[in-house]
Amino acid sequence: MSFLYERRLYKSRLFSKPTIILALRFFWVIVVIWCDFGIFFYSLSNCRWPDKVVQSTRSESDVTPTRVLLIADVRLRNPSVPPNSWFGRDPDLAYLRKSWSVASRLRPDVVMFLGDTLASSRHVVSEAEYDRYYHAFETTFPRDASTSFYWAPGNSDIGLGDSFSKDARRFYEKYFGPLDRVVSIAGHQFVLLNAPGIVEEDYRRHAHGLAYDQWTPIPGGPIEFVRSISDHKDGLVEVPKILLSHIPLSRPSSKSCGPLREKGSIRAGAGHGYQSMLGKQTTEFLLETLRPSVVFSADNRDYCEVTHETLGSDMLPATVREVTVKSFSPSQHIRRPGFQLLSLVPPSTSSSGPTFADVPCQLPNTLRIFHSIYIPCLALTALLLVYLNIRPLRHGRRPSNLSSMSLTRHRRSSALPELESAIWATRTPFKSRMQTSPTAPIPLSARIPSTKPVPSYRATPVSTPQDSPLLSPITLFPSGDEGDVEEDPISPSHYHPRRELHYGGGWQDEHDNGSTRDFERPRAHHRVISAPYFLPPPSSQHPRARRSFSWSFVFRGRRRRMTLGAPNWKAWWSWLSASSAVSPGSHRKGRGPIWRFASDCVSVALPAVVVWATIGWLF
């Protein structure tokens, strides 16, 4: 019995309310850390540099590839504009910082931004405001001295048309560098094109009705820059060119973008300050003049991979692959942002394999995290807290209604310990040392667990044959002066039919044959009681039946019946009214379930909110 008691006590403590509350706190702290930061590391667990692709074709084993990270459409918010978010925290800015924190751990040698680095720099008219804007970019994207940054302008950076700030291009060149440039990395020429500028010059050329070979380029413009780049050779090896343009090249609207695109394709379109694709003649001009090995573009937010047909250096048909890099910042057009990894090795005459290889990487989907993790966990936590606050107490001894009664018990001359209670309970205060007769009656609360437990006392006259340790306790009832005796119909010694509840008002001292009490003959002076005090008297009025719906069905060979009753709104309203009424000086255990539920919610959420605020402060 001691082992069973200890085991029951251990289980009750393990599934107690304080233990469950503590487990919920720990659970929510783990959920916040995982969903707010850990998921970014998990999303890049399979993202690796494609170094093996370029190293497998080289005979030199000591060649170390140069790693270039391509980032598109950062669209950093202007710090002068207050964020439209809760608690003053910009979720897009936090997402950019976390994404850059995990992307920079890939240790790129060069980082190239493919336009739209700043979301609204084309509207900035003050250099002081632009300086704060650029400082916000440096704070969001901190870098080591060994990592080089290069930028290609986008329409959000410098504008497209004459309706934007006239100083936007001057500010951009001062802080980010020239609009058109060529960067040599690992024997490759990266051509960073001013795509908005070439679109504007293309409008002027088209207005004059001239072809590109007849057009006189604007001095210092992008067309003049493209023509100035001639075929450059490093000895006998032709230098591969990689074109970086913010606006994608022209292609048919029905052309597929590959399996990695989330939806649709890139379609031709133009509007105030933007153009979705370069013109068809502009695309042919760039491909025939530069003859790039690969083209990387941006501005569409989603991933797209297509091939363009053109003429190679030997005037034979050739194909050029174009990759539109996914947006680095979250957008409503895509579920998962991303970036591109590019590995380079210098070209060599001894091998004819590829000198570069690229692979896309994806960042986590914040909307899916909210819908698939936060909302289900929040709902399950709320249901568990509601259950903990409305369930009845299942452990511990319930208070007895006889505790306030003054019952007179005669002291026995025997030294044997006296039983405190004969009621079975989940927790027994001590192990009884007395043995009970096999024919002793079983207490009513042990036979019917649903009945209200009451204490049993042994009340017998002193120095009588009944004063024996083999006698079981007799349940007392407060209906008389001292109590009424109830016979047990289940006891082996009481198989005779049960009589009606007509008992005497006190203990009988008269005996038949000197050994038994006279319970067989009713006496005229006995009081008649209807039922024991803990059983409600039978009522002649039946409660009004509520409307219910029931149906039967067969399941596993047995007929089942399911009944759904209409809710008892009156009972619910009275329960809520009683639970909301809390006295000012009452203890927490005495408060209503609504108050306990609210306090438990705050107790569970507080550590997770502290962790969430700490992560927001760090990023």
Coordinates of C-alpha atoms in Angstrom, one line a residue:
M1 CA 0.0 0.0 0.0
S2 CA 2.8 2.4 0.7
F3 CA 4.3 1.8 -2.8
L4 CA 0.9 2.5 -4.4
Y5 CA 0.5 5.7 -2.3
E6 CA 3.9 7.0 -3.3
R7 CA 3.3 6.1 -7.0
R8 CA -0.1 7.9 -7.0
L9 CA 1.5 10.9 -5.2
Y10 CA 4.3 11.1 -7.8
K11 CA 1.8 11.0 -10.7
S12 CA -0.3 13.7 -9.1
R13 CA 2.7 16.0 -8.8
L14 CA 3.9 15.2 -12.3
F15 CA 0.5 16.3 -13.9
S16 CA -0.2 19.0 -11.4
K17 CA -1.1 22.5 -12.5
P18 CA 2.2 24.2 -11.5
T19 CA 4.1 21.6 -13.4
I20 CA 2.0 22.0 -16.5
I21 CA 2.3 25.8 -16.4
L22 CA 6.1 25.5 -16.1
A23 CA 6.2 23.2 -19.1
L24 CA 4.1 25.6 -21.1
R25 CA 6.5 28.4 -20.3
F26 CA 9.5 26.4 -21.5
F27 CA 7.5 25.3 -24.6
W28 CA 6.7 28.8 -25.6
V29 CA 10.2 30.1 -25.1
I30 CA 11.5 27.3 -27.4
V31 CA 8.8 28.1 -30.0
V32 CA 9.7 31.8 -30.0
I33 CA 13.4 31.1 -30.3
W34 CA 12.8 28.6 -33.1
C35 CA 10.3 30.6 -35.1
D36 CA 11.9 34.0 -34.6
F37 CA 15.5 33.0 -35.3
G38 CA 16.3 29.3 -35.5
I39 CA 14.1 28.7 -38.6
F40 CA 16.5 31.0 -40.6
F41 CA 19.4 28.7 -39.9
Y42 CA 17.3 25.6 -40.6
S43 CA 16.2 27.0 -44.0
L44 CA 19.8 27.3 -45.1
S45 CA 20.9 23.9 -43.8
N46 CA 20.9 22.6 -47.4
C47 CA 22.3 25.7 -49.0
R48 CA 25.9 25.1 -50.1
W49 CA 28.3 26.8 -52.4
P50 CA 28.6 25.0 -55.8
D51 CA 32.4 24.7 -55.5
K52 CA 32.5 21.1 -56.5
V53 CA 30.9 21.8 -59.9
V54 CA 33.8 24.1 -61.0
Q55 CA 36.5 22.1 -59.2
S56 CA 35.6 18.8 -60.8
T57 CA 36.7 20.0 -64.3
R58 CA 40.0 21.5 -63.2
S59 CA 43.3 19.6 -63.1
E60 CA 44.7 22.0 -60.5
S61 CA 43.8 20.8 -57.1
D62 CA 44.9 23.9 -55.3
V63 CA 42.4 26.2 -57.1
T64 CA 40.1 27.9 -54.5
P65 CA 36.8 29.2 -56.0
T66 CA 35.8 32.8 -55.4
R67 CA 32.4 33.1 -53.8
V68 CA 30.0 35.8 -54.9
L69 CA 26.7 36.4 -53.1
L70 CA 23.9 37.9 -55.3
I71 CA 21.2 39.8 -53.5
A72 CA 18.2 41.4 -55.2
D73 CA 15.4 43.8 -54.1
V74 CA 16.4 44.6 -50.6
R75 CA 14.1 47.6 -50.5
L76 CA 15.2 49.0 -47.2
R77 CA 12.7 51.3 -45.6
N78 CA 13.5 55.0 -45.1
P79 CA 14.2 55.5 -41.4
S80 CA 12.6 58.9 -41.6
V81 CA 9.2 57.2 -42.2
P82 CA 7.7 55.6 -39.1
P83 CA 7.0 51.9 -39.5
N84 CA 3.4 50.8 -39.7
S85 CA 3.7 47.9 -37.2
W86 CA 3.0 47.0 -33.6
F87 CA 5.2 48.3 -30.7
G88 CA 7.2 50.4 -33.3
R89 CA 9.0 47.3 -34.6
D90 CA 9.3 46.9 -38.3
P91 CA 8.9 43.2 -39.2
D92 CA 10.5 43.7 -42.7
L93 CA 13.6 45.3 -41.2
A94 CA 13.9 42.5 -38.6
Y95 CA 13.5 39.9 -41.4
L96 CA 16.3 41.6 -43.4
R97 CA 18.7 41.6 -40.4
K98 CA 18.1 38.0 -39.6
S99 CA 18.4 37.0 -43.2
W100 CA 21.7 38.8 -43.6
S101 CA 22.9 37.4 -40.3
V102 CA 22.5 33.8 -41.6
A103 CA 23.6 34.6 -45.2
S104 CA 26.8 36.3 -44.0
R105 CA 27.8 33.1 -42.2
L106 CA 28.3 31.5 -45.6
R107 CA 31.4 33.8 -45.8
P108 CA 31.1 35.3 -49.3
D109 CA 34.1 37.0 -50.8
V110 CA 32.0 39.5 -52.8
V111 CA 28.4 40.7 -52.4
M112 CA 26.6 42.2 -55.3
F113 CA 23.2 44.0 -55.0
L114 CA 21.1 43.8 -58.1
G115 CA 19.1 47.0 -57.6
D116 CA 16.3 48.4 -55.5
T117 CA 18.6 48.4 -52.5
L118 CA 16.7 51.3 -51.0
A119 CA 12.9 51.4 -51.2
S120 CA 12.4 55.2 -51.6
S121 CA 15.7 56.9 -52.2
R122 CA 14.4 58.3 -55.5
H123 CA 12.2 60.6 -53.4
V124 CA 14.9 62.0 -51.1
V125 CA 15.8 65.6 -51.8
S126 CA 18.1 66.3 -48.8
E127 CA 21.6 65.0 -48.5
A128 CA 21.3 64.8 -44.7
E129 CA 18.3 62.5 -45.1
Y130 CA 20.1 60.4 -47.7
D131 CA 23.1 60.1 -45.3
R132 CA 20.8 58.8 -42.6
Y133 CA 19.3 56.4 -45.2
Y134 CA 22.7 55.0 -46.1
H135 CA 23.7 54.7 -42.5
A136 CA 20.6 52.6 -41.9
F137 CA 21.7 50.3 -44.8
E138 CA 25.2 49.9 -43.2
T139 CA 23.6 49.1 -39.9
T140 CA 21.3 46.5 -41.4
F141 CA 24.1 44.9 -43.5
P142 CA 27.3 45.1 -41.5
R143 CA 30.3 43.6 -43.3
D144 CA 33.9 42.6 -42.7
A145 CA 36.8 44.4 -44.2
S146 CA 37.6 41.3 -46.3
T147 CA 34.1 41.4 -48.0
S148 CA 33.6 43.7 -51.0
F149 CA 30.2 45.3 -51.8
Y150 CA 29.0 46.4 -55.3
W151 CA 25.7 47.8 -56.4
A152 CA 23.7 48.0 -59.6
P153 CA 21.1 50.7 -59.6
G154 CA 17.4 50.0 -59.7
N155 CA 14.3 52.1 -60.5
S156 CA 13.6 52.6 -56.7
D157 CA 17.2 53.8 -56.2
I158 CA 17.5 56.5 -58.9
G159 CA 14.0 56.6 -60.4
L160 CA 12.8 56.0 -63.9
G161 CA 11.5 59.2 -65.6
D162 CA 11.6 62.9 -64.7
S163 CA 9.0 62.9 -61.9
F164 CA 11.4 62.0 -59.1
S165 CA 14.2 63.8 -57.2
K166 CA 16.7 65.4 -59.5
D167 CA 19.5 64.7 -56.9
A168 CA 18.7 61.0 -56.5
R169 CA 21.4 59.9 -59.1
R170 CA 24.0 62.3 -57.7
F171 CA 23.4 61.0 -54.1
Y172 CA 23.5 57.4 -55.4
E173 CA 26.9 57.9 -57.1
K174 CA 28.3 59.6 -54.0
Y175 CA 27.4 56.8 -51.6
F176 CA 27.2 53.6 -53.7
G177 CA 29.5 54.3 -56.7
P178 CA 29.1 54.9 -60.4
L179 CA 25.9 53.9 -62.2
D180 CA 27.7 51.8 -64.8
R181 CA 30.8 49.9 -64.0
V182 CA 32.9 46.8 -64.8
V183 CA 34.4 44.7 -62.0
S184 CA 36.9 42.0 -62.6
I185 CA 36.7 39.0 -60.2
A186 CA 38.5 35.7 -60.7
G187 CA 39.2 36.3 -64.4
H188 CA 35.5 37.3 -65.1
Q189 CA 34.1 40.7 -66.0
F190 CA 31.0 41.7 -64.1
V191 CA 29.1 44.3 -66.1
L192 CA 26.9 46.3 -63.7
L193 CA 24.4 48.0 -66.0
N194 CA 22.3 51.1 -65.4
A195 CA 19.0 49.5 -66.4
P196 CA 16.7 52.5 -65.7
G197 CA 19.1 54.8 -67.6
I198 CA 19.1 52.5 -70.7
V199 CA 15.3 52.3 -70.6
E200 CA 15.1 56.1 -70.7
E201 CA 17.6 56.4 -73.6
D202 CA 15.7 53.6 -75.4
Y203 CA 12.5 55.8 -75.2
R204 CA 14.5 58.7 -76.8
R205 CA 15.9 56.5 -79.6
H206 CA 12.5 55.0 -80.3
A207 CA 11.0 58.5 -80.5
H208 CA 13.5 59.4 -83.2
G209 CA 12.8 56.2 -85.1
L210 CA 16.4 55.1 -85.2
A211 CA 18.0 51.7 -84.8
Y212 CA 20.8 51.1 -82.3
D213 CA 23.4 51.0 -85.0
Q214 CA 22.2 54.5 -86.2
W215 CA 21.7 56.0 -82.8
T216 CA 24.2 58.5 -81.4
P217 CA 24.5 57.6 -77.7
I218 CA 24.2 60.2 -75.0
P219 CA 27.6 61.1 -73.6
G220 CA 28.2 59.2 -70.4
G221 CA 25.0 57.2 -70.9
P222 CA 24.6 53.5 -70.6
I223 CA 24.6 52.8 -74.4
E224 CA 27.9 54.5 -74.7
F225 CA 29.2 52.5 -71.8
V226 CA 28.1 49.2 -73.4
R227 CA 29.8 50.0 -76.7
S228 CA 33.0 50.9 -74.9
I229 CA 33.3 47.4 -73.6
S230 CA 35.1 45.5 -76.4
D231 CA 36.0 41.8 -76.5
H232 CA 38.9 41.6 -74.0
K233 CA 41.3 38.6 -73.9
D234 CA 43.8 37.7 -71.3
G235 CA 46.4 36.3 -73.5
L236 CA 44.8 33.5 -75.5
V237 CA 41.8 33.1 -73.2
E238 CA 38.7 35.1 -73.8
V239 CA 37.4 36.7 -70.6
P240 CA 33.9 35.6 -69.7
K241 CA 31.4 38.4 -69.1
I242 CA 28.5 38.2 -66.5
L243 CA 25.8 40.9 -67.1
L244 CA 24.0 42.2 -64.0
S245 CA 20.8 44.2 -64.8
H246 CA 18.1 45.2 -62.5
I247 CA 15.4 44.9 -65.2
P248 CA 15.0 41.5 -66.8
L249 CA 15.7 41.0 -70.5
S250 CA 12.8 40.7 -73.0
R251 CA 11.2 37.3 -73.6
P252 CA 7.8 36.0 -74.6
S253 CA 5.1 36.3 -71.9
S254 CA 4.2 32.6 -72.3
K255 CA 7.8 31.4 -71.7
S256 CA 8.1 29.2 -68.7
C257 CA 10.4 30.3 -65.8
G258 CA 11.2 26.8 -64.6
P259 CA 10.1 24.6 -61.7
L260 CA 11.6 26.9 -59.0
R261 CA 9.2 29.8 -59.7
E262 CA 6.2 29.9 -57.3
K263 CA 3.6 31.1 -59.8
G264 CA 3.1 32.6 -63.3
S265 CA 5.7 34.1 -65.5
I266 CA 7.2 37.5 -66.3
R267 CA 4.9 39.6 -68.5
A268 CA 5.7 42.8 -70.3
G269 CA 4.3 45.9 -68.5
A270 CA 5.1 49.5 -67.7
G271 CA 3.8 52.2 -65.4
H272 CA 4.8 55.2 -63.4
G273 CA 8.4 54.7 -62.5
Y274 CA 8.8 51.1 -63.5
Q275 CA 9.1 48.7 -66.5
S276 CA 8.9 45.0 -66.1
M277 CA 11.2 44.0 -69.0
L278 CA 13.7 45.7 -71.3
G279 CA 12.6 46.3 -74.9
K280 CA 13.2 43.6 -77.5
Q281 CA 15.7 45.7 -79.5
T282 CA 17.5 46.6 -76.3
T283 CA 17.8 42.9 -75.4
E284 CA 19.2 42.0 -78.8
F285 CA 21.7 45.0 -78.6
L286 CA 23.0 43.9 -75.2
L287 CA 23.3 40.2 -76.1
E288 CA 25.1 40.8 -79.5
T289 CA 27.4 43.5 -78.1
L290 CA 28.4 42.0 -74.8
R291 CA 28.0 38.3 -75.6
P292 CA 27.6 37.5 -71.9
S293 CA 28.1 34.0 -70.6
V294 CA 25.2 34.4 -68.1
V295 CA 22.8 37.2 -67.1
F296 CA 21.5 37.9 -63.6
S297 CA 18.5 40.2 -63.2
A298 CA 16.0 41.2 -60.5
D299 CA 12.9 43.4 -60.0
N300 CA 10.3 40.6 -60.5
R301 CA 10.6 39.4 -56.9
D302 CA 10.2 35.7 -57.9
Y303 CA 12.7 33.3 -59.3
C304 CA 12.8 32.8 -63.1
E305 CA 15.3 30.9 -65.3
V306 CA 15.1 31.3 -69.2
T307 CA 17.5 31.0 -72.1
H308 CA 17.9 33.5 -74.9
E309 CA 19.0 32.8 -78.5
T310 CA 21.7 35.0 -80.0
L311 CA 24.9 34.9 -82.1
G312 CA 28.1 33.8 -80.6
S313 CA 31.6 35.2 -81.2
D314 CA 32.0 32.8 -84.1
M315 CA 28.7 34.1 -85.6
L316 CA 27.0 30.8 -84.9
P317 CA 23.7 30.4 -83.0
A318 CA 24.3 30.3 -79.2
T319 CA 22.1 30.4 -76.1
V320 CA 22.5 32.7 -73.1
R321 CA 21.1 31.7 -69.7
E322 CA 19.3 34.4 -67.6
V323 CA 18.4 34.0 -63.9
T324 CA 16.1 36.4 -62.2
V325 CA 17.1 36.3 -58.6
K326 CA 14.4 36.1 -55.9
S327 CA 13.7 39.1 -53.6
F328 CA 15.8 39.2 -50.4
S329 CA 13.0 41.0 -48.6
P330 CA 9.6 39.6 -47.8
S331 CA 6.9 40.4 -50.4
Q332 CA 3.2 39.6 -50.9
H333 CA 4.0 38.2 -54.3
I334 CA 6.1 35.3 -53.0
R335 CA 6.0 33.0 -50.0
R336 CA 9.8 32.5 -49.5
P337 CA 12.4 35.1 -50.3
G338 CA 15.9 34.0 -51.4
F339 CA 19.3 34.9 -52.9
Q340 CA 21.8 33.3 -55.3
L341 CA 25.2 31.8 -54.7
L342 CA 27.9 32.0 -57.4
S343 CA 31.2 30.2 -57.4
L344 CA 34.0 31.3 -59.9
V345 CA 37.4 29.9 -61.0
P346 CA 39.7 31.6 -63.4
P347 CA 39.5 30.4 -67.0
S348 CA 42.3 28.1 -68.2
T349 CA 43.5 26.8 -71.5
S350 CA 44.1 23.4 -70.1
S351 CA 40.4 22.7 -69.3
S352 CA 37.3 23.4 -71.2
G353 CA 34.8 22.9 -68.3
P354 CA 32.6 25.6 -66.8
T355 CA 34.3 28.4 -64.9
F356 CA 31.3 29.4 -62.9
A357 CA 28.3 27.7 -61.2
D358 CA 25.3 29.1 -59.3
V359 CA 22.6 27.8 -57.1
P360 CA 19.5 29.4 -55.5
C361 CA 18.8 29.5 -51.8
Q362 CA 15.5 30.2 -50.1
L363 CA 14.7 31.9 -46.8
P364 CA 11.8 31.0 -44.4
N365 CA 8.2 31.8 -45.1
T366 CA 7.0 34.0 -42.2
L367 CA 3.3 33.8 -43.1
R368 CA 3.4 30.0 -43.0
I369 CA 5.2 30.1 -39.6
F370 CA 2.4 32.3 -38.2
H371 CA -0.4 30.1 -39.6
S372 CA 1.1 26.6 -39.1
I373 CA 3.0 27.1 -35.8
Y374 CA 1.9 30.1 -33.8
I375 CA -1.9 29.8 -34.2
P376 CA -2.2 26.1 -33.5
C377 CA 0.1 26.3 -30.5
L378 CA -1.8 29.3 -29.2
A379 CA -5.2 27.5 -29.6
L380 CA -3.9 24.3 -27.9
T381 CA -2.4 26.3 -25.0
A382 CA -5.7 28.2 -24.5
L383 CA -7.6 24.9 -24.4
L384 CA -5.2 23.4 -21.9
L385 CA -5.4 26.4 -19.6
V386 CA -9.2 26.4 -19.8
Y387 CA -9.2 22.7 -18.9
L388 CA -6.9 23.3 -16.0
N389 CA -9.1 26.0 -14.5
I390 CA -12.5 24.4 -14.9
R391 CA -11.7 20.8 -14.1
P392 CA -12.7 19.6 -10.6
L393 CA -10.2 18.8 -7.9
R394 CA -9.3 15.1 -8.3
H395 CA -6.7 14.8 -5.7
G396 CA -6.8 15.3 -2.0
R397 CA -9.6 14.6 0.5
R398 CA -12.8 16.6 0.1
P399 CA -14.0 18.5 3.2
S400 CA -16.7 16.6 5.1
N401 CA -20.0 18.1 6.1
L402 CA -19.6 16.4 9.5
S403 CA -16.5 18.3 10.4
S404 CA -18.6 21.0 12.1
M405 CA -20.7 18.6 14.1
S406 CA -20.0 17.8 17.7
L407 CA -20.2 14.0 18.0
T408 CA -19.6 12.3 21.3
R409 CA -17.4 9.3 21.2
H410 CA -16.8 7.0 24.1
R411 CA -13.3 6.2 24.9
R412 CA -12.3 2.6 24.8
S413 CA -10.3 0.9 27.4
S414 CA -8.4 -0.9 24.6
A415 CA -5.0 0.4 23.6
L416 CA -5.6 -0.3 19.9
P417 CA -5.5 2.9 17.7
E418 CA -8.9 4.2 16.7
L419 CA -9.8 4.5 13.0
E420 CA -10.2 8.1 11.9
S421 CA -12.2 7.3 8.8
A422 CA -13.5 4.3 7.0
I423 CA -14.0 6.1 3.7
W424 CA -11.9 5.1 0.8
A425 CA -9.9 8.0 -0.6
T426 CA -7.1 8.6 -3.1
R427 CA -4.9 9.7 -0.2
T428 CA -4.9 7.6 3.0
P429 CA -3.4 9.5 6.0
F430 CA -2.0 6.4 7.5
K431 CA -2.1 2.6 7.1
S432 CA -4.6 1.0 9.4
R433 CA -3.2 -1.5 11.8
M434 CA -6.6 -3.1 12.7
Q435 CA -8.0 -6.0 10.9
T436 CA -11.6 -6.1 9.7
S437 CA -14.0 -9.0 9.7
P438 CA -14.6 -10.5 6.3
T439 CA -18.3 -10.1 6.9
A440 CA -18.1 -6.5 7.9
P441 CA -20.3 -4.1 5.8
I442 CA -18.6 -2.1 3.2
P443 CA -19.1 1.7 3.6
L444 CA -21.5 3.3 1.2
S445 CA -18.9 5.7 -0.3
A446 CA -16.7 2.7 -1.2
R447 CA -19.5 0.8 -2.9
I448 CA -20.8 3.8 -4.9
P449 CA -17.9 6.1 -5.7
S450 CA -20.2 8.8 -7.0
T451 CA -21.8 9.3 -3.6
K452 CA -20.6 12.1 -1.4
P453 CA -18.0 10.7 1.0
V454 CA -18.8 11.1 4.7
P455 CA -16.7 10.1 7.7
S456 CA -17.6 7.0 9.7
Y457 CA -17.4 6.8 13.4
R458 CA -17.8 4.0 15.9
A459 CA -20.2 4.9 18.6
T460 CA -21.2 2.1 21.0
P461 CA -21.9 1.8 24.7
V462 CA -19.0 1.1 26.9
S463 CA -18.4 -2.4 28.3
T464 CA -20.7 -4.2 25.8
P465 CA -20.0 -7.2 23.6
Q466 CA -20.0 -4.9 20.7
D467 CA -16.7 -3.3 21.8
S468 CA -14.6 -5.5 19.6
P469 CA -11.9 -4.7 17.1
L470 CA -13.5 -7.0 14.6
L471 CA -16.5 -4.8 14.3
S472 CA -16.5 -2.4 11.3
P473 CA -17.3 1.3 11.8
I474 CA -20.9 2.4 11.7
T475 CA -21.9 5.4 9.6
L476 CA -23.6 8.2 11.5
F477 CA -26.2 10.5 10.2
P478 CA -27.1 13.9 11.7
S479 CA -30.8 13.4 11.3
G480 CA -31.2 12.5 15.0
D481 CA -29.7 13.6 18.2
E482 CA -26.7 11.4 17.8
G483 CA -27.1 9.6 14.4
D484 CA -29.0 6.9 12.7
V485 CA -27.8 3.5 11.8
E486 CA -28.0 2.4 8.1
E487 CA -27.9 -1.3 7.3
D488 CA -25.8 -2.5 4.5
P489 CA -27.8 -4.5 1.9
I490 CA -24.6 -5.8 0.3
S491 CA -23.2 -7.3 3.5
P492 CA -23.4 -11.1 3.7
S493 CA -25.3 -10.9 7.0
H494 CA -28.0 -8.7 5.6
Y495 CA -29.5 -10.6 2.6
H496 CA -33.1 -10.0 3.9
P497 CA -35.2 -7.4 2.0
R498 CA -34.4 -3.8 2.7
R499 CA -37.0 -2.1 4.9
E500 CA -38.2 1.4 4.6
L501 CA -36.3 4.3 6.2
H502 CA -38.1 4.5 9.5
Y503 CA -35.4 4.7 12.2
G504 CA -35.4 5.7 15.8
G505 CA -34.2 9.1 16.9
G506 CA -31.3 7.8 19.0
W507 CA -29.2 4.8 19.9
Q508 CA -31.2 1.9 21.4
D509 CA -29.9 0.4 24.7
E510 CA -32.5 -2.3 24.7
H511 CA -31.4 -5.7 23.4
D512 CA -33.2 -8.9 22.5
N513 CA -31.8 -11.9 24.3
G514 CA -29.2 -9.6 25.8
S515 CA -27.1 -9.4 22.7
T516 CA -28.9 -7.7 19.8
R517 CA -30.7 -4.4 19.3
D518 CA -34.4 -4.2 18.5
F519 CA -34.5 -3.0 14.9
E520 CA -37.3 -5.3 13.7
R521 CA -40.3 -3.8 15.5
P522 CA -41.1 -0.2 14.7
R523 CA -41.8 1.9 17.7
A524 CA -44.5 4.5 18.1
H525 CA -42.2 7.2 19.3
H526 CA -39.7 6.8 16.5
R527 CA -39.2 9.8 14.1
V528 CA -39.6 9.2 10.4
I529 CA -37.0 10.6 8.1
S530 CA -37.2 10.7 4.3
A531 CA -33.6 10.3 3.3
P532 CA -30.1 10.8 4.7
Y533 CA -28.8 14.3 4.8
F534 CA -26.4 13.9 1.9
L535 CA -29.0 12.6 -0.6
P536 CA -31.5 15.1 -2.0
P537 CA -35.1 14.4 -1.3
P538 CA -37.0 13.1 -4.2
S539 CA -38.8 15.8 -6.1
S540 CA -42.1 15.6 -7.8
Q541 CA -41.3 18.3 -10.2
H542 CA -39.2 17.2 -13.2
P543 CA -36.8 19.7 -14.9
R544 CA -38.0 21.0 -18.2
A545 CA -36.5 18.9 -21.0
R546 CA -34.2 20.8 -23.4
R547 CA -34.4 20.3 -27.1
S548 CA -32.0 17.8 -28.3
F549 CA -31.1 16.0 -31.6
S550 CA -30.2 12.4 -31.7
W551 CA -29.4 9.8 -34.4
S552 CA -28.3 6.2 -34.4
F553 CA -25.8 4.5 -36.6
V554 CA -24.0 1.1 -36.7
F555 CA -20.2 1.1 -35.9
R556 CA -18.2 -2.1 -35.7
G557 CA -21.2 -4.3 -35.6
R558 CA -22.9 -2.4 -32.8
R559 CA -25.7 0.2 -32.9
R560 CA -24.6 3.5 -31.5
R561 CA -26.6 6.6 -30.6
M562 CA -25.4 10.2 -30.5
T563 CA -27.4 13.0 -28.9
L564 CA -26.7 16.7 -29.1
G565 CA -28.5 19.0 -26.8
A566 CA -29.1 22.7 -27.0
P567 CA -26.8 24.7 -24.8
N568 CA -28.1 25.8 -21.5
W569 CA -27.3 29.5 -21.8
K570 CA -28.9 30.3 -18.4
A571 CA -26.6 28.0 -16.6
W572 CA -23.5 29.3 -18.5
W573 CA -24.5 32.9 -17.7
S574 CA -24.9 32.1 -14.0
W575 CA -21.5 30.3 -14.0
L576 CA -19.8 33.2 -15.7
S577 CA -21.4 35.7 -13.3
A578 CA -20.3 33.7 -10.3
S579 CA -16.8 33.3 -11.6
S580 CA -16.4 37.0 -12.4
A581 CA -17.4 38.1 -8.9
V582 CA -14.2 38.1 -6.9
S583 CA -13.8 39.7 -3.5
P584 CA -10.8 42.0 -3.1
G585 CA -9.2 40.1 -0.3
S586 CA -9.7 36.6 -1.6
H587 CA -6.9 34.3 -2.3
R588 CA -6.0 33.2 -5.9
K589 CA -7.4 29.7 -5.4
G590 CA -10.7 31.2 -4.4
R591 CA -11.0 33.3 -7.5
G592 CA -13.2 32.5 -10.4
P593 CA -12.0 30.4 -13.4
I594 CA -12.0 33.5 -15.7
W595 CA -9.6 35.3 -13.4
R596 CA -7.4 32.2 -13.0
F597 CA -7.4 31.6 -16.8
A598 CA -6.3 35.2 -17.5
S599 CA -3.5 35.1 -14.9
D600 CA -2.3 31.8 -16.2
C601 CA -2.1 33.2 -19.7
V602 CA 0.0 36.1 -18.5
S603 CA 2.2 33.7 -16.5
V604 CA 2.8 31.5 -19.6
A605 CA 3.3 34.4 -22.1
L606 CA 5.6 36.6 -20.0
P607 CA 8.9 34.6 -20.5
A608 CA 8.1 34.2 -24.2
V609 CA 7.5 37.9 -24.6
V610 CA 10.8 38.7 -22.9
V611 CA 12.6 36.4 -25.2
W612 CA 10.8 37.9 -28.2
A613 CA 11.7 41.4 -27.1
T614 CA 15.3 40.4 -26.6
I615 CA 15.6 38.9 -30.1
G616 CA 13.9 42.1 -31.5
W617 CA 16.5 44.2 -29.6
L618 CA 19.4 42.2 -31.0
F619 CA 18.0 42.4 -34.6

